[in-house]
Every structure is written in C-alpha cells, then in structure tokens.
Amino acid sequence: MLPDDFSPEVYLELHADVRAAGMDPTQHYLKFGKSEGRPYKHGAVATRDKSLLHPKLEGHYQYDGLASKHNHDFMIDPSYVAAYQRGIEATGCDYKWYWRVHIGLWAARSAAKHEGDFVECGVNYGFLSSAIMKDLDWDTTGRQFYLLDTFTGLDERYLSENEKNGGVIERNQSEIESGFYTTNLDSVKKNFSEWRNVRIVPGSIPDTLEHIDATRIAFLHIDLNCTIPEVAAIDYLWDRLVSGAFVLLDDYAYFGYQPQKEGMDAWAKKMNLSIASLPTGQGLLIKP
C-alpha cells in the first residue's frame, strides 16, 4: 500500500538514483523502496538499507540453461574475465558458458593444490582448457596438460544404441557442418602453442588413452558428448588420480545427454562413489 502522505516529487528529491534512472517514483517505492527502507518524506530516516546485502552485479543470471537470482559477482572478477576472454580467443565465439566456466576454473584452481598433471578428454577448440591455462599461468606450474580429442567430431563407432536412436549421429553431423566441432587440428595446435608442457593427442577414446603417461593426475575434465568413451576414460584413469583430485563431467546433468548420466552413474555405483549433479549441467566428483 502506498502511504497517504507519499509525495512522488519528494521521493525523487531524496533519491537521485531513481530520478537519474527515469523510473516512476511511485512504482519504484512499491517495488523496491519500501522493502529497502527508503525514506519517502523529509525528516524520515531509513532504518535499513537492504541494498547493502545485495550482490555487486545486479540482475538475474539467465544463460546456458540456468536461471538464478543468486550472486554471480564472479563475472566481474578481473581474473575470471581474463580467463574467460582467453577461452573466447580459442573458439572465436562466446557461448555464454559463464557459470560453467566458473565451475571449471574453481575445480582447476582447487586441483592445482594437489600434485599431478591435468587431463582433458574432449577438447574441441579448447575453450575451458585455454581459460584454465590462462588462469593458472600454466608455464609456472611445471605440470603437463594432456588434451585428447578426435578433432573431427564424434566417432560413431562408440555411440550407444540409445544415442544412435536418439539422433546423436545427426546432431554430430550438424555440429561439424556448423563449425561447432572443429576439424582443423592445426588451428588447435596454434592456439595452445602459447604454453609449454601441453600434449595434444588426436584420435578416438578409448584408443588413445594409452598415450597418457602421467602417473599422477590432479584434474580430469571429460566432455566427449557420448557415453562409452566417457566411462572408458574415467575407468582407465581412475587409479592414477591422486586423493583429492577433481573430476568434472561437462554434460553429466545437461538436458539432452541422459545416456551419459546413466552411464556415469552406473560406473560410480560400481565404485561405491557418488557424483554431484550441478545446475550448470555438469557433474562433479572428488576422489576420496
């Protein structure tokens, strides 16, 4: 309810930000000012300024299948911005994967506190791995980053029947034709030439897993968009993951990738493990 003695002119006089924004003073008071404890008449004192409890970055987050009104100030953190921009440079496109990349950077930073190399199964252009290497100042870490991908799209030999029947073959061909999946290995190599201790391994997983000669792994990112290779990768590398290692599954909970979740859940159950399902569409596992 609007107070009987409410004056729009006085409200604008007291709150220059509302005037500058060109907002209707009555509507602003009813929608925001009242709950924020803003005074609406001379001599009144605001008992509370609830804006002090609000995030620095205003507005709702609505990208990549995730909508949230919660704090996403990470998007204006300078180190995050620099890392995310490096990801864009790798792909030439902003996919608006802001929160997904935030989780990836957090996992990589946390993994970097442990001894071990990094592995990414499913690289494509290298958005996340480029962002991570920028963020960690990779050449100072002394670690190896193994980057495995066909660099030609999905290998249809390793699609499950559910994936084939669900149209993954057609989706794969569409992603290649649109350029979402890279087929230019030379451009990928050029992108990563900025850093030392990078090993790019082209070919299909599980065929290429033997080329990972790391004995200790602290970070594993799996983004293969099909079930059989993903389960094969984590199963093959699990014993080399150090205690506390981070495993990030890109499409574990993402809409339209149900077979991958079911495949990983079956593997986790066999190993007496539990995977955290994240609202970004990712899955997270920390090795005990």
CSV table of C-alpha atoms in Angstrom, one decimal:
chain,number,residue,atom,x,y,z
A,1,MET,CA,0.0,0.0,0.0
A,2,LEU,CA,1.2,3.5,-0.8
A,3,PRO,CA,1.4,5.8,2.3
A,4,ASP,CA,-1.2,8.6,2.3
A,5,ASP,CA,1.5,11.2,2.6
A,6,PHE,CA,3.6,9.8,-0.1
A,7,SER,CA,4.9,12.5,-2.5
A,8,PRO,CA,6.5,11.5,-5.8
A,9,GLU,CA,8.3,14.8,-6.1
A,10,VAL,CA,9.9,14.5,-2.6
A,11,TYR,CA,10.8,10.8,-3.3
A,12,LEU,CA,12.7,11.8,-6.4
A,13,GLU,CA,14.3,14.7,-4.5
A,14,LEU,CA,15.5,12.2,-1.8
A,15,HIS,CA,16.7,9.6,-4.2
A,16,ALA,CA,18.7,11.0,-7.1
A,17,ASP,CA,19.4,7.5,-8.5
A,18,VAL,CA,15.7,6.9,-9.1
A,19,ARG,CA,15.4,10.2,-10.9
A,20,ALA,CA,18.5,9.5,-13.0
A,21,ALA,CA,17.1,6.1,-13.9
A,22,GLY,CA,13.9,7.8,-15.2
A,23,MET,CA,11.8,5.4,-13.1
A,24,ASP,CA,8.3,6.2,-11.9
A,25,PRO,CA,8.7,7.1,-8.2
A,26,THR,CA,5.5,5.5,-7.1
A,27,GLN,CA,6.3,2.2,-8.8
A,28,HIS,CA,9.9,2.3,-7.6
A,29,TYR,CA,8.8,2.8,-4.0
A,30,LEU,CA,6.2,0.0,-4.1
A,31,LYS,CA,8.6,-2.5,-5.9
A,32,PHE,CA,11.9,-1.6,-4.3
A,33,GLY,CA,11.9,1.4,-2.0
A,34,LYS,CA,9.6,0.1,0.7
A,35,SER,CA,11.5,-3.2,1.1
A,36,GLU,CA,14.8,-1.3,1.1
A,37,GLY,CA,13.6,1.0,3.8
A,38,ARG,CA,14.0,4.2,1.7
A,39,PRO,CA,12.5,7.4,3.2
A,40,TYR,CA,9.7,9.0,1.2
A,41,LYS,CA,9.4,12.3,3.1
A,42,HIS,CA,11.6,14.9,4.6
A,43,GLY,CA,12.8,14.2,8.1
A,44,ALA,CA,12.3,10.4,7.8
A,45,VAL,CA,15.2,8.2,8.4
A,46,ALA,CA,15.8,4.9,6.6
A,47,THR,CA,16.1,2.2,9.3
A,48,ARG,CA,17.6,-0.3,6.9
A,49,ASP,CA,19.4,-0.3,3.5
A,50,LYS,CA,18.8,-3.7,2.2
A,51,SER,CA,20.9,-2.9,-0.8
A,52,LEU,CA,23.9,-3.4,1.4
A,53,LEU,CA,23.0,-7.1,1.4
A,54,HIS,CA,22.8,-7.3,-2.4
A,55,PRO,CA,25.4,-8.6,-4.9
A,56,LYS,CA,27.7,-6.2,-6.7
A,57,LEU,CA,26.4,-7.4,-10.0
A,58,GLU,CA,22.7,-6.7,-10.2
A,59,GLY,CA,20.1,-8.6,-12.2
A,60,HIS,CA,19.3,-12.2,-12.7
A,61,TYR,CA,21.6,-14.8,-14.4
A,62,GLN,CA,20.0,-16.4,-17.4
A,63,TYR,CA,22.4,-18.2,-19.6
A,64,ASP,CA,23.2,-21.7,-20.8
A,65,GLY,CA,20.0,-23.3,-19.5
A,66,LEU,CA,20.5,-21.8,-16.0
A,67,ALA,CA,18.4,-19.1,-14.4
A,68,SER,CA,19.2,-17.7,-11.0
A,69,LYS,CA,18.8,-14.5,-8.9
A,70,HIS,CA,21.8,-15.5,-6.7
A,71,ASN,CA,25.2,-13.9,-6.5
A,72,HIS,CA,27.2,-14.2,-9.7
A,73,ASP,CA,29.8,-11.5,-9.0
A,74,PHE,CA,32.5,-13.8,-10.3
A,75,MET,CA,31.5,-12.5,-13.8
A,76,ILE,CA,33.2,-9.1,-13.0
A,77,ASP,CA,36.2,-10.5,-11.2
A,78,PRO,CA,39.3,-9.5,-13.2
A,79,SER,CA,41.0,-12.9,-13.1
A,80,TYR,CA,37.8,-14.6,-14.2
A,81,VAL,CA,37.2,-12.1,-17.0
A,82,ALA,CA,40.8,-12.6,-18.3
A,83,ALA,CA,40.5,-16.4,-18.3
A,84,TYR,CA,37.1,-16.3,-19.9
A,85,GLN,CA,38.3,-14.0,-22.6
A,86,ARG,CA,41.1,-16.4,-23.4
A,87,GLY,CA,38.5,-19.1,-23.9
A,88,ILE,CA,36.7,-16.9,-26.4
A,89,GLU,CA,40.0,-16.4,-28.2
A,90,ALA,CA,40.4,-20.1,-28.6
A,91,THR,CA,37.0,-20.6,-30.1
A,92,GLY,CA,36.3,-17.2,-31.7
A,93,CYS,CA,32.9,-17.3,-30.1
A,94,ASP,CA,31.3,-16.5,-26.8
A,95,TYR,CA,29.0,-19.4,-25.9
A,96,LYS,CA,27.8,-17.7,-22.8
A,97,TRP,CA,29.1,-20.6,-20.6
A,98,TYR,CA,29.8,-18.1,-17.8
A,99,TRP,CA,28.8,-20.3,-14.8
A,100,ARG,CA,30.0,-23.5,-16.3
A,101,VAL,CA,33.5,-21.9,-16.9
A,102,HIS,CA,33.4,-20.5,-13.3
A,103,ILE,CA,33.0,-24.1,-12.0
A,104,GLY,CA,35.8,-25.3,-14.3
A,105,LEU,CA,38.2,-22.6,-13.1
A,106,TRP,CA,37.3,-23.3,-9.5
A,107,ALA,CA,37.9,-27.0,-9.9
A,108,ALA,CA,41.2,-26.4,-11.7
A,109,ARG,CA,42.4,-23.9,-9.0
A,110,SER,CA,41.4,-26.4,-6.3
A,111,ALA,CA,43.1,-29.3,-8.2
A,112,ALA,CA,46.3,-27.2,-8.5
A,113,LYS,CA,46.8,-27.5,-4.7
A,114,HIS,CA,47.5,-31.2,-5.3
A,115,GLU,CA,50.4,-32.9,-7.1
A,116,GLY,CA,49.6,-34.2,-10.5
A,117,ASP,CA,49.0,-33.4,-14.2
A,118,PHE,CA,45.8,-32.3,-15.9
A,119,VAL,CA,43.9,-34.2,-18.5
A,120,GLU,CA,41.0,-33.1,-20.7
A,121,CYS,CA,39.1,-35.7,-22.7
A,122,GLY,CA,37.1,-33.8,-25.3
A,123,VAL,CA,38.8,-30.5,-26.2
A,124,ASN,CA,37.3,-29.2,-29.4
A,125,TYR,CA,38.7,-25.7,-29.9
A,126,GLY,CA,39.9,-25.6,-26.3
A,127,PHE,CA,37.6,-23.1,-24.6
A,128,LEU,CA,37.8,-24.4,-21.0
A,129,SER,CA,41.4,-25.7,-21.1
A,130,SER,CA,42.6,-22.4,-22.6
A,131,ALA,CA,40.8,-20.5,-19.8
A,132,ILE,CA,42.3,-22.8,-17.2
A,133,MET,CA,45.9,-22.4,-18.5
A,134,LYS,CA,45.5,-18.6,-18.6
A,135,ASP,CA,44.1,-18.6,-15.1
A,136,LEU,CA,46.8,-20.8,-13.6
A,137,ASP,CA,49.7,-19.1,-15.6
A,138,TRP,CA,50.4,-22.6,-16.9
A,139,ASP,CA,54.1,-22.3,-17.7
A,140,THR,CA,54.8,-21.7,-14.0
A,141,THR,CA,53.0,-24.8,-12.8
A,142,GLY,CA,55.5,-27.4,-14.0
A,143,ARG,CA,52.6,-29.7,-15.0
A,144,GLN,CA,51.7,-31.5,-18.2
A,145,PHE,CA,48.3,-30.9,-19.7
A,146,TYR,CA,47.1,-33.8,-21.9
A,147,LEU,CA,44.4,-32.8,-24.5
A,148,LEU,CA,42.6,-35.7,-26.1
A,149,ASP,CA,40.0,-35.4,-28.9
A,150,THR,CA,39.2,-36.8,-32.3
A,151,PHE,CA,39.3,-33.2,-33.6
A,152,THR,CA,36.8,-34.5,-36.3
A,153,GLY,CA,33.6,-34.8,-34.2
A,154,LEU,CA,32.2,-37.9,-32.6
A,155,ASP,CA,33.4,-41.3,-33.5
A,156,GLU,CA,30.2,-43.0,-34.4
A,157,ARG,CA,31.6,-46.5,-33.6
A,158,TYR,CA,31.5,-45.6,-29.9
A,159,LEU,CA,27.9,-44.4,-29.8
A,160,SER,CA,25.4,-46.4,-27.7
A,161,GLU,CA,22.2,-47.7,-29.2
A,162,ASN,CA,20.2,-45.2,-27.2
A,163,GLU,CA,22.4,-42.4,-28.5
A,164,LYS,CA,22.0,-43.6,-32.1
A,165,ASN,CA,18.3,-44.0,-31.7
A,166,GLY,CA,18.1,-40.6,-30.1
A,167,GLY,CA,19.6,-38.8,-33.1
A,168,VAL,CA,23.2,-38.2,-31.9
A,169,ILE,CA,24.6,-39.2,-35.3
A,170,GLU,CA,22.5,-36.5,-37.0
A,171,ARG,CA,23.4,-34.0,-34.2
A,172,ASN,CA,27.1,-34.8,-34.6
A,173,GLN,CA,27.0,-34.2,-38.4
A,174,SER,CA,25.1,-30.9,-37.8
A,175,GLU,CA,27.7,-29.7,-35.3
A,176,ILE,CA,30.5,-30.5,-37.8
A,177,GLU,CA,28.8,-28.7,-40.6
A,178,SER,CA,28.0,-25.6,-38.5
A,179,GLY,CA,31.6,-25.4,-37.3
A,180,PHE,CA,30.7,-26.0,-33.6
A,181,TYR,CA,33.0,-29.1,-33.8
A,182,THR,CA,36.4,-28.2,-35.2
A,183,THR,CA,38.1,-30.3,-37.8
A,184,ASN,CA,41.2,-28.0,-38.0
A,185,LEU,CA,43.8,-29.6,-35.8
A,186,ASP,CA,46.5,-27.1,-37.0
A,187,SER,CA,44.4,-24.2,-35.5
A,188,VAL,CA,44.1,-26.1,-32.2
A,189,LYS,CA,47.8,-26.6,-32.1
A,190,LYS,CA,48.4,-22.9,-32.8
A,191,ASN,CA,46.0,-21.9,-30.0
A,192,PHE,CA,47.9,-24.0,-27.5
A,193,SER,CA,51.4,-23.0,-28.8
A,194,GLU,CA,51.3,-20.2,-26.2
A,195,TRP,CA,52.2,-22.7,-23.5
A,196,ARG,CA,54.8,-25.3,-22.8
A,197,ASN,CA,54.0,-28.7,-21.3
A,198,VAL,CA,51.0,-29.3,-23.5
A,199,ARG,CA,50.4,-32.7,-25.2
A,200,ILE,CA,47.7,-32.8,-27.9
A,201,VAL,CA,46.6,-36.3,-28.6
A,202,PRO,CA,44.3,-36.6,-31.7
A,203,GLY,CA,42.2,-39.7,-32.2
A,204,SER,CA,39.3,-41.6,-30.6
A,205,ILE,CA,39.0,-42.5,-27.0
A,206,PRO,CA,39.4,-45.2,-25.7
A,207,ASP,CA,42.0,-46.0,-28.4
A,208,THR,CA,44.3,-43.0,-27.4
A,209,LEU,CA,44.2,-43.3,-23.6
A,210,GLU,CA,47.4,-45.3,-23.6
A,211,HIS,CA,49.2,-42.1,-24.7
A,212,ILE,CA,48.6,-40.5,-21.3
A,213,ASP,CA,51.8,-41.5,-19.5
A,214,ALA,CA,51.1,-39.4,-16.4
A,215,THR,CA,51.4,-41.4,-13.2
A,216,ARG,CA,49.6,-38.8,-11.0
A,217,ILE,CA,46.6,-36.8,-12.2
A,218,ALA,CA,45.1,-33.9,-10.2
A,219,PHE,CA,42.4,-32.7,-12.7
A,220,LEU,CA,40.3,-34.6,-15.2
A,221,HIS,CA,37.7,-32.9,-17.4
A,222,ILE,CA,35.5,-35.2,-19.5
A,223,ASP,CA,33.5,-33.6,-22.3
A,224,LEU,CA,33.1,-36.3,-25.0
A,225,ASN,CA,29.3,-36.0,-25.6
A,226,CYS,CA,28.9,-39.7,-25.8
A,227,THR,CA,28.7,-42.4,-23.1
A,228,ILE,CA,31.1,-45.3,-24.0
A,229,PRO,CA,34.3,-43.2,-24.4
A,230,GLU,CA,33.4,-41.1,-21.2
A,231,VAL,CA,33.0,-44.2,-19.0
A,232,ALA,CA,36.1,-45.7,-20.6
A,233,ALA,CA,38.2,-42.6,-19.8
A,234,ILE,CA,37.3,-42.3,-16.2
A,235,ASP,CA,37.7,-46.1,-15.6
A,236,TYR,CA,41.1,-46.2,-17.3
A,237,LEU,CA,42.5,-43.1,-15.4
A,238,TRP,CA,40.9,-43.6,-12.0
A,239,ASP,CA,43.8,-45.3,-10.3
A,240,ARG,CA,46.1,-42.6,-11.4
A,241,LEU,CA,44.0,-39.8,-9.9
A,242,VAL,CA,45.6,-38.6,-6.6
A,243,SER,CA,43.5,-38.4,-3.5
A,244,GLY,CA,41.5,-35.1,-3.7
A,245,ALA,CA,41.7,-35.0,-7.5
A,246,PHE,CA,38.8,-33.2,-9.2
A,247,VAL,CA,36.8,-34.8,-11.9
A,248,LEU,CA,34.5,-32.5,-13.9
A,249,LEU,CA,31.9,-34.1,-16.2
A,250,ASP,CA,30.7,-31.4,-18.6
A,251,ASP,CA,27.4,-32.9,-19.7
A,252,TYR,CA,26.5,-35.1,-16.8
A,253,ALA,CA,23.3,-33.3,-16.0
A,254,TYR,CA,22.9,-31.3,-19.2
A,255,PHE,CA,19.5,-31.6,-20.8
A,256,GLY,CA,19.6,-33.9,-23.8
A,257,TYR,CA,22.5,-36.1,-22.6
A,258,GLN,CA,20.7,-38.6,-20.4
A,259,PRO,CA,22.7,-41.7,-21.5
A,260,GLN,CA,25.9,-40.1,-20.3
A,261,LYS,CA,24.5,-39.5,-16.8
A,262,GLU,CA,23.2,-43.1,-16.6
A,263,GLY,CA,26.5,-44.5,-17.8
A,264,MET,CA,28.5,-42.5,-15.3
A,265,ASP,CA,26.0,-43.3,-12.5
A,266,ALA,CA,26.4,-47.0,-13.2
A,267,TRP,CA,30.2,-46.7,-13.1
A,268,ALA,CA,30.0,-44.7,-9.9
A,269,LYS,CA,27.7,-47.2,-8.2
A,270,LYS,CA,30.2,-50.0,-9.1
A,271,MET,CA,33.0,-47.9,-7.5
A,272,ASN,CA,30.8,-47.0,-4.4
A,273,LEU,CA,31.0,-43.3,-5.4
A,274,SER,CA,28.5,-40.5,-5.7
A,275,ILE,CA,28.5,-37.8,-8.4
A,276,ALA,CA,27.2,-34.3,-7.5
A,277,SER,CA,24.7,-33.0,-10.1
A,278,LEU,CA,25.2,-29.3,-10.7
A,279,PRO,CA,22.6,-26.8,-12.0
A,280,THR,CA,25.1,-25.8,-14.7
A,281,GLY,CA,24.5,-29.3,-16.3
A,282,GLN,CA,27.9,-30.5,-15.1
A,283,GLY,CA,28.8,-33.4,-12.7
A,284,LEU,CA,31.5,-33.1,-10.0
A,285,LEU,CA,33.4,-35.9,-8.4
A,286,ILE,CA,36.3,-35.5,-5.9
A,287,LYS,CA,38.4,-38.7,-5.4
A,288,PRO,CA,38.4,-39.8,-1.8
